[in-house]
Amino acid sequence: RRQRCSRHVSPSALVFAIACLVVMPFFTEGVASSSQTTAPPRLVAIPDLHGDLHYTKRSLRLAGISQDDDDESWRFHGNIELVQTGDIVDRGEQSMAIVELFMALKNFTADDESQSITALLGNHELMQLQHDFRYVAREEITKLGKESLERQNLGGNEMGTGYGLRAYWQAGQMRWRKAFSDGEPIGDEVRYRRPLLHVGGVNSCTTLFSHAGVRLAHLRKYGNSVEGVNTAAFDAIEAVSKHEKHETENPNENKQRLRPPFLGTLDLFDHDSPVWTRFWSDKWDGAAEKRACGELDEILNLTNTKRMVIGHTIQQPGMKTRCGKKLHLIDVGISKAYLGMAAAWVCERGTVTARYEGRVEMLETGVTEVLETGVEQEKGLETGDGLERGAGAGAGGETNVGRRISGEKVGQTSSHDESRGHTTDASAAPRSNWRGLLFDFFGRKGLGVKGERERETGNTEL
């Protein structure tokens, strides 16, 4: 056709040539779009929640997951891989509701390959399996007990009688224990669907997650793999759970059956385990820092990851990094039992940010990743000043459409790389598309910035 167009200069030939130019894009558009690569999901982590449903929902909103006005369905703003680092329960008054919320989110995304939800086992979930209820909020236990008694018509104002707090407390403890027992929905969720370790993200966002942080000795003992550690933990929990369930269902049976080891005596659940250790958040001198960061390098090499992200110990005034930004400590006291603030950790193409209501902090500056021409990752979150779109032709005609962070690290707080990122004002952040603008208007409407509570927590156990 090109040859024919070049040989004739008649008006009809010119019309034909113009028609070719107009029509051809419609024939080639389908072919071009089929070769495009879907952008990787946004990797998001939410740290310890400790029974605060209000700040849980606000943290989910920062992560790009919001609830519709009908308070039943959820909206995911873009492709999201969400990891919750454990310690959903205890301290706050709505622990059970948050466990059920994450169960609902898992079910909601079960058939959607573009979304995923993973919640890790924390030391406070472990405590429920060990029947240690010391840190369950009294208000939640009392409310459960009152509801339980009134549901059975065993007390209440309508009957002209009532029970005191002691009765509500005892009934609530019974209901709580049953809810977390083997065979119950919540009990099975905590026992059999909460790994100790999780690897999430792709390319420069590939990240190892753990509640308190895994030690090299654990990986070496269990096959040098995340799967080996998780399998050993699940097997131990199942053995104890099945034994306890059998004893409960057969109280009169001879007690000569061999009991499996108590969970707290096993190295995967003891004081230096991935759910309890303080090693990664302890203060280090120069020699200790060198040894710890060397151990971390070996862990990342074994797991083929770029960084390790942990919760467990509150960092003030916000998320921090150590070991050359290879270790991220992200527990910031979300629950109002501590500081009361929404927060989310986000990695997009190697760029890591800590997101709060009203500000975004740069934790790690990534390298722009190359995707197929024309591919855009849907954005629905705030970005900070200094974020810009990478542009320019790459090898093979590809175009960089990732985001690049310009700006230097500020806020160094210690000699061992325990630093906060570059702080920006989220309200002034640029938006990548019209969906983001709509999310700004509708999603953040009515949300204010809540300051930290006066009570200090430091780096004590939470």
GROMACS .gro file of C-alpha atoms in nm:
model
  462
    1ARG     CA    1   0.000   0.000   0.000
    2ARG     CA    2   0.287   0.232   0.077
    3GLN     CA    3   0.433   0.171  -0.270
    4ARG     CA    4   0.099   0.237  -0.434
    5CYS     CA    5   0.059   0.561  -0.238
    6SER     CA    6   0.405   0.677  -0.342
    7ARG     CA    7   0.344   0.621  -0.714
    8HIS     CA    8   0.026   0.826  -0.746
    9VAL     CA    9  -0.035   1.188  -0.668
   10SER     CA   10  -0.395   1.204  -0.778
   11PRO     CA   11  -0.658   1.335  -0.533
   12SER     CA   12  -0.808   0.988  -0.494
   13ALA     CA   13  -0.469   0.848  -0.400
   14LEU     CA   14  -0.420   1.119  -0.140
   15VAL     CA   15  -0.761   1.041   0.009
   16PHE     CA   16  -0.669   0.673   0.020
   17ALA     CA   17  -0.339   0.750   0.194
   18ILE     CA   18  -0.508   0.964   0.455
   19ALA     CA   19  -0.762   0.687   0.514
   20CYS     CA   20  -0.476   0.444   0.570
   21LEU     CA   21  -0.325   0.669   0.835
   22VAL     CA   22  -0.657   0.710   1.013
   23VAL     CA   23  -0.767   0.346   1.008
   24MET     CA   24  -0.440   0.165   1.079
   25PRO     CA   25  -0.419   0.258   1.451
   26PHE     CA   26  -0.750   0.082   1.511
   27PHE     CA   27  -0.610  -0.241   1.366
   28THR     CA   28  -0.283  -0.222   1.556
   29GLU     CA   29  -0.420  -0.104   1.892
   30GLY     CA   30  -0.534  -0.449   2.000
   31VAL     CA   31  -0.201  -0.606   1.909
   32ALA     CA   32  -0.006  -0.340   2.100
   33SER     CA   33  -0.221  -0.359   2.410
   34SER     CA   34  -0.194  -0.737   2.427
   35SER     CA   35   0.184  -0.711   2.460
   36GLN     CA   36   0.172  -0.473   2.752
   37THR     CA   37   0.279  -0.605   3.090
   38THR     CA   38   0.058  -0.554   3.391
   39ALA     CA   39   0.224  -0.333   3.649
   40PRO     CA   40   0.325  -0.513   3.970
   41PRO     CA   41   0.099  -0.476   4.275
   42ARG     CA   42   0.170  -0.209   4.531
   43LEU     CA   43   0.328  -0.381   4.831
   44VAL     CA   44   0.179  -0.247   5.154
   45ALA     CA   45   0.233  -0.338   5.519
   46ILE     CA   46   0.034  -0.238   5.825
   47PRO     CA   47   0.199  -0.294   6.165
   48ASP     CA   48   0.061  -0.388   6.508
   49LEU     CA   49  -0.305  -0.287   6.549
   50HIS     CA   50  -0.382  -0.401   6.904
   51GLY     CA   51  -0.758  -0.395   6.907
   52ASP     CA   52  -0.821  -0.049   6.758
   53LEU     CA   53  -1.076  -0.087   6.477
   54HIS     CA   54  -1.098   0.288   6.414
   55TYR     CA   55  -0.729   0.334   6.336
   56THR     CA   56  -0.720  -0.001   6.157
   57LYS     CA   57  -0.967   0.129   5.900
   58ARG     CA   58  -0.782   0.458   5.868
   59SER     CA   59  -0.454   0.271   5.816
   60LEU     CA   60  -0.619   0.055   5.550
   61ARG     CA   61  -0.730   0.374   5.377
   62LEU     CA   62  -0.369   0.493   5.369
   63ALA     CA   63  -0.281   0.156   5.216
   64GLY     CA   64  -0.538   0.209   4.940
   65ILE     CA   65  -0.822  -0.001   5.082
   66SER     CA   66  -1.137   0.185   5.177
   67GLN     CA   67  -1.483   0.084   5.291
   68ASP     CA   68  -1.793   0.196   5.104
   69ASP     CA   69  -2.062   0.401   5.270
   70ASP     CA   70  -2.283   0.094   5.317
   71ASP     CA   71  -2.013  -0.030   5.558
   72GLU     CA   72  -2.018  -0.375   5.399
   73SER     CA   73  -1.810  -0.379   5.081
   74TRP     CA   74  -1.449  -0.276   5.031
   75ARG     CA   75  -1.274  -0.094   4.750
   76PHE     CA   76  -0.915  -0.159   4.650
   77HIS     CA   77  -0.751   0.140   4.481
   78GLY     CA   78  -0.517  -0.036   4.240
   79ASN     CA   79  -0.351  -0.376   4.264
   80ILE     CA   80  -0.245  -0.425   4.625
   81GLU     CA   81  -0.049  -0.689   4.813
   82LEU     CA   82  -0.114  -0.625   5.182
   83VAL     CA   83   0.084  -0.774   5.470
   84GLN     CA   84  -0.021  -0.720   5.831
   85THR     CA   85   0.274  -0.788   6.063
   86GLY     CA   86   0.084  -0.944   6.355
   87ASP     CA   87  -0.043  -0.835   6.697
   88ILE     CA   88  -0.395  -0.758   6.587
   89VAL     CA   89  -0.530  -0.861   6.927
   90ASP     CA   90  -0.501  -0.741   7.288
   91ARG     CA   91  -0.481  -0.396   7.451
   92GLY     CA   92  -0.768  -0.238   7.251
   93GLU     CA   93  -1.140  -0.308   7.283
   94GLN     CA   94  -1.212  -0.448   6.933
   95SER     CA   95  -0.958  -0.724   6.880
   96MET     CA   96  -1.208  -0.985   6.767
   97ALA     CA   97  -1.372  -0.745   6.522
   98ILE     CA   98  -1.036  -0.673   6.355
   99VAL     CA   99  -0.954  -1.045   6.323
  100GLU     CA  100  -1.293  -1.092   6.157
  101LEU     CA  101  -1.228  -0.790   5.934
  102PHE     CA  102  -0.907  -0.939   5.797
  103MET     CA  103  -1.081  -1.272   5.748
  104ALA     CA  104  -1.348  -1.089   5.545
  105LEU     CA  105  -1.083  -0.908   5.339
  106LYS     CA  106  -0.916  -1.240   5.262
  107ASN     CA  107  -1.247  -1.385   5.145
  108PHE     CA  108  -1.319  -1.070   4.945
  109THR     CA  109  -0.991  -1.105   4.753
  110ALA     CA  110  -0.986  -1.486   4.728
  111ASP     CA  111  -1.087  -1.493   4.361
  112ASP     CA  112  -0.896  -1.180   4.257
  113GLU     CA  113  -0.537  -1.253   4.157
  114SER     CA  114  -0.454  -0.881   4.152
  115GLN     CA  115  -0.511  -0.849   4.529
  116SER     CA  116  -0.375  -1.045   4.824
  117ILE     CA  117  -0.399  -1.026   5.202
  118THR     CA  118  -0.154  -1.189   5.445
  119ALA     CA  119  -0.163  -1.153   5.823
  120LEU     CA  120   0.133  -1.281   6.027
  121LEU     CA  121   0.139  -1.445   6.369
  122GLY     CA  122   0.247  -1.204   6.641
  123ASN     CA  123   0.337  -1.274   7.002
  124HIS     CA  124  -0.009  -1.163   7.115
  125GLU     CA  125  -0.180  -1.409   6.879
  126LEU     CA  126   0.054  -1.675   7.018
  127MET     CA  127  -0.056  -1.581   7.369
  128GLN     CA  128  -0.417  -1.659   7.277
  129LEU     CA  129  -0.311  -2.008   7.169
  130GLN     CA  130  -0.135  -2.045   7.505
  131HIS     CA  131  -0.452  -1.933   7.689
  132ASP     CA  132  -0.275  -1.626   7.821
  133PHE     CA  133  -0.547  -1.361   7.824
  134ARG     CA  134  -0.378  -1.108   8.053
  135TYR     CA  135  -0.373  -0.835   7.790
  136VAL     CA  136  -0.722  -0.876   7.648
  137ALA     CA  137  -0.910  -0.551   7.711
  138ARG     CA  138  -1.143  -0.584   8.007
  139GLU     CA  139  -1.407  -0.384   7.820
  140GLU     CA  140  -1.408  -0.633   7.532
  141ILE     CA  141  -1.432  -0.936   7.762
  142THR     CA  142  -1.712  -0.775   7.964
  143LYS     CA  143  -1.906  -0.684   7.651
  144LEU     CA  144  -1.872  -1.038   7.514
  145GLY     CA  145  -1.994  -1.180   7.845
  146LYS     CA  146  -2.295  -0.947   7.862
  147GLU     CA  147  -2.393  -1.033   7.505
  148SER     CA  148  -2.352  -1.403   7.574
  149LEU     CA  149  -2.570  -1.402   7.886
  150GLU     CA  150  -2.841  -1.187   7.732
  151ARG     CA  151  -2.847  -1.400   7.416
  152GLN     CA  152  -2.929  -1.696   7.637
  153ASN     CA  153  -3.192  -1.493   7.824
  154LEU     CA  154  -2.997  -1.545   8.144
  155GLY     CA  155  -3.009  -1.184   8.249
  156GLY     CA  156  -3.097  -0.838   8.136
  157ASN     CA  157  -3.315  -0.540   8.212
  158GLU     CA  158  -3.613  -0.683   8.026
  159MET     CA  159  -3.619  -0.969   8.276
  160GLY     CA  160  -3.606  -0.740   8.576
  161THR     CA  161  -3.274  -0.886   8.675
  162GLY     CA  162  -2.912  -0.853   8.581
  163TYR     CA  163  -2.566  -0.979   8.650
  164GLY     CA  164  -2.270  -0.794   8.788
  165LEU     CA  165  -1.934  -0.739   8.626
  166ARG     CA  166  -1.799  -1.060   8.774
  167ALA     CA  167  -2.058  -1.268   8.586
  168TYR     CA  168  -2.000  -1.077   8.264
  169TRP     CA  169  -1.625  -1.119   8.303
  170GLN     CA  170  -1.647  -1.494   8.356
  171ALA     CA  171  -1.893  -1.543   8.070
  172GLY     CA  172  -1.677  -1.325   7.846
  173GLN     CA  173  -1.365  -1.525   7.921
  174MET     CA  174  -1.546  -1.844   7.831
  175ARG     CA  175  -1.664  -1.699   7.501
  176TRP     CA  176  -1.319  -1.559   7.422
  177ARG     CA  177  -1.149  -1.891   7.495
  178LYS     CA  178  -1.399  -2.074   7.276
  179ALA     CA  179  -1.360  -1.825   6.989
  180PHE     CA  180  -0.984  -1.888   6.979
  181SER     CA  181  -1.009  -2.264   7.020
  182ASP     CA  182  -0.934  -2.523   6.753
  183GLY     CA  183  -1.227  -2.579   6.517
  184GLU     CA  184  -1.371  -2.227   6.554
  185PRO     CA  185  -1.339  -1.979   6.261
  186ILE     CA  186  -1.119  -1.733   6.452
  187GLY     CA  187  -0.925  -2.010   6.623
  188ASP     CA  188  -0.848  -2.183   6.293
  189GLU     CA  189  -0.754  -1.852   6.129
  190VAL     CA  190  -0.494  -1.778   6.397
  191ARG     CA  191  -0.363  -2.135   6.415
  192TYR     CA  192  -0.343  -2.242   6.054
  193ARG     CA  193  -0.339  -1.928   5.838
  194ARG     CA  194  -0.091  -1.703   6.018
  195PRO     CA  195   0.266  -1.774   5.902
  196LEU     CA  196   0.571  -1.661   6.098
  197LEU     CA  197   0.742  -1.536   5.782
  198HIS     CA  198   0.623  -1.408   5.447
  199VAL     CA  199   0.799  -1.296   5.130
  200GLY     CA  200   0.604  -1.035   4.935
  201GLY     CA  201   0.658  -0.802   4.644
  202VAL     CA  202   0.852  -0.842   4.320
  203ASN     CA  203   1.178  -0.712   4.180
  204SER     CA  204   1.319  -0.429   4.394
  205CYS     CA  205   1.019  -0.452   4.631
  206THR     CA  206   1.084  -0.817   4.721
  207THR     CA  207   1.064  -0.809   5.101
  208LEU     CA  208   1.084  -1.050   5.394
  209PHE     CA  209   0.820  -0.985   5.661
  210SER     CA  210   0.820  -1.107   6.020
  211HIS     CA  211   0.650  -0.985   6.335
  212ALA     CA  212   0.966  -0.943   6.545
  213GLY     CA  213   1.231  -1.055   6.294
  214VAL     CA  214   1.381  -1.393   6.212
  215ARG     CA  215   1.731  -1.495   6.317
  216LEU     CA  216   1.973  -1.674   6.087
  217ALA     CA  217   1.980  -1.977   6.318
  218HIS     CA  218   1.608  -2.037   6.259
  219LEU     CA  219   1.647  -2.042   5.883
  220ARG     CA  220   1.950  -2.270   5.897
  221LYS     CA  221   1.774  -2.516   6.127
  222TYR     CA  222   1.463  -2.538   5.912
  223GLY     CA  223   1.594  -2.595   5.562
  224ASN     CA  224   1.734  -2.249   5.490
  225SER     CA  225   1.392  -2.141   5.372
  226VAL     CA  226   1.086  -1.941   5.470
  227GLU     CA  227   0.870  -2.242   5.388
  228GLY     CA  228   1.071  -2.461   5.626
  229VAL     CA  229   1.023  -2.220   5.916
  230ASN     CA  230   0.651  -2.179   5.851
  231THR     CA  231   0.591  -2.552   5.811
  232ALA     CA  232   0.767  -2.630   6.139
  233ALA     CA  233   0.563  -2.363   6.319
  234PHE     CA  234   0.231  -2.482   6.176
  235ASP     CA  235   0.313  -2.844   6.264
  236ALA     CA  236   0.396  -2.753   6.624
  237ILE     CA  237   0.079  -2.546   6.665
  238GLU     CA  238  -0.135  -2.820   6.512
  239ALA     CA  239   0.012  -3.089   6.740
  240VAL     CA  240  -0.061  -2.887   7.055
  241SER     CA  241  -0.406  -2.781   6.930
  242LYS     CA  242  -0.519  -3.132   6.840
  243HIS     CA  243  -0.397  -3.264   7.175
  244GLU     CA  244  -0.585  -2.998   7.369
  245LYS     CA  245  -0.899  -3.050   7.164
  246HIS     CA  246  -0.887  -3.424   7.225
  247GLU     CA  247  -0.849  -3.372   7.600
  248THR     CA  248  -1.141  -3.128   7.604
  249GLU     CA  249  -1.367  -3.364   7.413
  250ASN     CA  250  -1.260  -3.666   7.621
  251PRO     CA  251  -1.224  -3.539   7.979
  252ASN     CA  252  -1.256  -3.885   8.136
  253GLU     CA  253  -0.998  -4.053   7.917
  254ASN     CA  254  -0.675  -4.187   8.063
  255LYS     CA  255  -0.421  -3.902   8.063
  256GLN     CA  256  -0.128  -4.123   7.963
  257ARG     CA  257  -0.125  -3.988   7.606
  258LEU     CA  258   0.207  -3.826   7.521
  259ARG     CA  259   0.169  -3.449   7.526
  260PRO     CA  260   0.353  -3.246   7.260
  261PRO     CA  261   0.597  -2.980   7.382
  262PHE     CA  262   0.452  -2.652   7.505
  263LEU     CA  263   0.485  -2.390   7.234
  264GLY     CA  264   0.684  -2.155   7.456
  265THR     CA  265   0.960  -2.414   7.492
  266LEU     CA  266   1.023  -2.433   7.117
  267ASP     CA  267   1.280  -2.212   6.948
  268LEU     CA  268   1.023  -2.079   6.701
  269PHE     CA  269   0.813  -1.941   6.987
  270ASP     CA  270   1.057  -1.864   7.268
  271HIS     CA  271   1.205  -1.530   7.377
  272ASP     CA  272   1.439  -1.510   7.076
  273SER     CA  273   1.184  -1.632   6.822
  274PRO     CA  274   1.036  -1.450   6.519
  275VAL     CA  275   0.740  -1.347   6.736
  276TRP     CA  276   0.922  -1.242   7.054
  277THR     CA  277   1.283  -1.135   6.983
  278ARG     CA  278   1.406  -0.782   7.058
  279PHE     CA  279   1.735  -0.842   6.882
  280TRP     CA  280   1.655  -0.634   6.573
  281SER     CA  281   1.525  -0.336   6.772
  282ASP     CA  282   1.787  -0.336   7.050
  283LYS     CA  283   2.048  -0.064   7.076
  284TRP     CA  284   2.374  -0.167   6.916
  285ASP     CA  285   2.728  -0.042   6.956
  286GLY     CA  286   2.962  -0.046   6.657
  287ALA     CA  287   3.070  -0.410   6.685
  288ALA     CA  288   2.718  -0.536   6.761
  289GLU     CA  289   2.581  -0.341   6.467
  290LYS     CA  290   2.836  -0.492   6.232
  291ARG     CA  291   2.752  -0.845   6.348
  292ALA     CA  292   2.377  -0.787   6.330
  293CYS     CA  293   2.385  -0.630   5.985
  294GLY     CA  294   2.612  -0.910   5.864
  295GLU     CA  295   2.359  -1.163   5.990
  296LEU     CA  296   2.083  -0.970   5.814
  297ASP     CA  297   2.275  -0.982   5.486
  298GLU     CA  298   2.294  -1.361   5.512
  299ILE     CA  299   1.920  -1.380   5.588
  300LEU     CA  300   1.835  -1.166   5.285
  301ASN     CA  301   2.064  -1.375   5.064
  302LEU     CA  302   1.900  -1.699   5.182
  303THR     CA  303   1.550  -1.565   5.125
  304ASN     CA  304   1.641  -1.379   4.804
  305THR     CA  305   1.491  -1.056   4.937
  306LYS     CA  306   1.596  -0.692   4.944
  307ARG     CA  307   1.500  -0.598   5.300
  308MET     CA  308   1.331  -0.728   5.617
  309VAL     CA  309   1.028  -0.549   5.763
  310ILE     CA  310   0.923  -0.603   6.125
  311GLY     CA  311   0.681  -0.464   6.384
  312HIS     CA  312   0.666  -0.560   6.754
  313THR     CA  313   0.848  -0.262   6.908
  314ILE     CA  314   0.717   0.093   6.880
  315GLN     CA  315   0.944   0.342   6.706
  316GLN     CA  316   0.909   0.710   6.787
  317PRO     CA  317   0.831   0.940   6.621
  318GLY     CA  318   0.778   0.705   6.324
  319MET     CA  319   0.906   0.417   6.111
  320LYS     CA  320   1.284   0.374   6.095
  321THR     CA  321   1.547   0.186   5.900
  322ARG     CA  322   1.874   0.022   6.002
  323CYS     CA  323   2.160  -0.168   5.837
  324GLY     CA  324   2.180   0.056   5.533
  325LYS     CA  325   1.800   0.058   5.490
  326LYS     CA  326   1.784  -0.321   5.471
  327LEU     CA  327   1.593  -0.344   5.801
  328HIS     CA  328   1.267  -0.152   5.843
  329LEU     CA  329   1.102  -0.114   6.185
  330ILE     CA  330   0.744  -0.007   6.124
  331ASP     CA  331   0.547  -0.040   6.450
  332VAL     CA  332   0.439   0.314   6.540
  333GLY     CA  333   0.172   0.250   6.806
  334ILE     CA  334  -0.137   0.261   6.582
  335SER     CA  335  -0.376   0.165   6.861
  336LYS     CA  336  -0.509   0.438   7.086
  337ALA     CA  337  -0.394   0.212   7.370
  338TYR     CA  338  -0.055   0.359   7.276
  339LEU     CA  339  -0.027   0.661   7.046
  340GLY     CA  340  -0.340   0.641   6.831
  341MET     CA  341  -0.230   0.713   6.474
  342ALA     CA  342  -0.295   0.565   6.130
  343ALA     CA  343   0.007   0.441   5.934
  344ALA     CA  344   0.104   0.227   5.637
  345TRP     CA  345   0.436   0.115   5.485
  346VAL     CA  346   0.437   0.118   5.104
  347CYS     CA  347   0.682  -0.008   4.841
  348GLU     CA  348   0.632   0.080   4.475
  349ARG     CA  349   0.907  -0.019   4.231
  350GLY     CA  350   1.174  -0.003   4.498
  351THR     CA  351   1.064   0.329   4.644
  352VAL     CA  352   0.959   0.284   5.007
  353THR     CA  353   0.750   0.536   5.197
  354ALA     CA  354   0.595   0.561   5.542
  355ARG     CA  355   0.247   0.708   5.505
  356TYR     CA  356   0.062   0.886   5.780
  357GLU     CA  357  -0.241   1.110   5.778
  358GLY     CA  358  -0.108   1.443   5.661
  359ARG     CA  359   0.247   1.345   5.567
  360VAL     CA  360   0.460   1.098   5.375
  361GLU     CA  361   0.816   1.005   5.473
  362MET     CA  362   1.073   0.862   5.234
  363LEU     CA  363   1.237   0.556   5.383
  364GLU     CA  364   1.416   0.418   5.081
  365THR     CA  365   1.483   0.567   4.740
  366GLY     CA  366   1.439   0.308   4.469
  367VAL     CA  367   1.569   0.264   4.116
  368THR     CA  368   1.319   0.326   3.840
  369GLU     CA  369   1.207  -0.009   3.700
  370VAL     CA  370   1.143  -0.056   3.330
  371LEU     CA  371   0.801  -0.175   3.215
  372GLU     CA  372   0.649  -0.223   2.871
  373THR     CA  373   0.558   0.092   2.681
  374GLY     CA  374   0.230   0.243   2.789
  375VAL     CA  375   0.191   0.049   3.112
  376GLU     CA  376   0.065   0.253   3.405
  377GLN     CA  377   0.025   0.133   3.760
  378GLU     CA  378  -0.297   0.269   3.900
  379LYS     CA  379  -0.233   0.506   4.188
  380GLY     CA  380  -0.478   0.582   4.463
  381LEU     CA  381  -0.250   0.706   4.736
  382GLU     CA  382  -0.072   1.020   4.841
  383THR     CA  383   0.280   1.069   4.713
  384GLY     CA  384   0.532   1.308   4.854
  385ASP     CA  385   0.712   1.609   4.718
  386GLY     CA  386   1.010   1.505   4.511
  387LEU     CA  387   0.825   1.217   4.347
  388GLU     CA  388   0.838   1.229   3.974
  389ARG     CA  389   0.762   0.999   3.686
  390GLY     CA  390   1.062   0.837   3.527
  391ALA     CA  391   1.052   0.901   3.156
  392GLY     CA  392   1.269   0.830   2.861
  393ALA     CA  393   1.329   0.546   2.621
  394GLY     CA  394   1.488   0.234   2.754
  395ALA     CA  395   1.657  -0.047   2.574
  396GLY     CA  396   1.454  -0.213   2.304
  397GLY     CA  397   1.215   0.080   2.273
  398GLU     CA  398   1.083   0.036   2.625
  399THR     CA  399   0.987   0.338   2.833
  400ASN     CA  400   1.050   0.398   3.199
  401VAL     CA  401   0.718   0.475   3.364
  402GLY     CA  402   0.823   0.408   3.721
  403ARG     CA  403   0.853   0.679   3.983
  404ARG     CA  404   1.183   0.821   4.093
  405ILE     CA  405   1.242   0.992   4.425
  406SER     CA  406   1.467   1.294   4.426
  407GLY     CA  407   1.576   1.429   4.759
  408GLU     CA  408   1.830   1.329   5.019
  409LYS     CA  409   1.781   1.141   5.342
  410VAL     CA  410   1.727   1.363   5.640
  411GLY     CA  411   1.652   1.308   6.004
  412GLN     CA  412   1.938   1.075   6.091
  413THR     CA  413   1.877   0.977   6.451
  414SER     CA  414   2.163   0.748   6.545
  415SER     CA  415   2.502   0.620   6.442
  416HIS     CA  416   2.364   0.284   6.339
  417ASP     CA  417   2.145   0.396   6.047
  418GLU     CA  418   1.827   0.414   6.254
  419SER     CA  419   1.678   0.690   6.047
  420ARG     CA  420   1.353   0.840   5.939
  421GLY     CA  421   1.293   0.941   5.584
  422HIS     CA  422   1.241   1.269   5.406
  423THR     CA  423   0.913   1.418   5.525
  424THR     CA  424   0.669   1.569   5.279
  425ASP     CA  425   0.325   1.724   5.297
  426ALA     CA  426   0.072   1.483   5.154
  427SER     CA  427  -0.173   1.762   5.081
  428ALA     CA  428   0.076   1.911   4.835
  429ALA     CA  429   0.165   1.583   4.670
  430PRO     CA  430   0.115   1.542   4.296
  431ARG     CA  431  -0.146   1.299   4.169
  432SER     CA  432  -0.076   1.048   3.896
  433ASN     CA  433  -0.424   1.022   3.747
  434TRP     CA  434  -0.786   1.124   3.780
  435ARG     CA  435  -0.866   0.826   4.004
  436GLY     CA  436  -0.614   0.960   4.252
  437LEU     CA  437  -0.775   1.303   4.243
  438LEU     CA  438  -1.117   1.153   4.310
  439PHE     CA  439  -0.971   0.948   4.595
  440ASP     CA  440  -0.822   1.266   4.740
  441PHE     CA  441  -1.159   1.437   4.737
  442PHE     CA  442  -1.388   1.155   4.843
  443GLY     CA  443  -1.151   0.918   5.027
  444ARG     CA  444  -0.988   1.173   5.255
  445LYS     CA  445  -1.294   1.390   5.309
  446GLY     CA  446  -1.350   1.437   5.677
  447LEU     CA  447  -1.016   1.286   5.782
  448GLY     CA  448  -0.800   1.504   5.997
  449VAL     CA  449  -0.451   1.469   6.129
  450LYS     CA  450  -0.438   1.337   6.483
  451GLY     CA  451  -0.135   1.419   6.687
  452GLU     CA  452   0.049   1.178   6.907
  453ARG     CA  453  -0.082   1.123   7.255
  454GLU     CA  454   0.110   1.277   7.539
  455ARG     CA  455   0.189   0.945   7.702
  456GLU     CA  456   0.534   0.824   7.599
  457THR     CA  457   0.600   0.459   7.525
  458GLY     CA  458   0.962   0.452   7.410
  459ASN     CA  459   1.087   0.116   7.285
  460THR     CA  460   0.919  -0.090   7.554
  461GLU     CA  461   0.731  -0.410   7.479
  462LEU     CA  462   0.390  -0.361   7.349
   0.00000   0.00000   0.00000
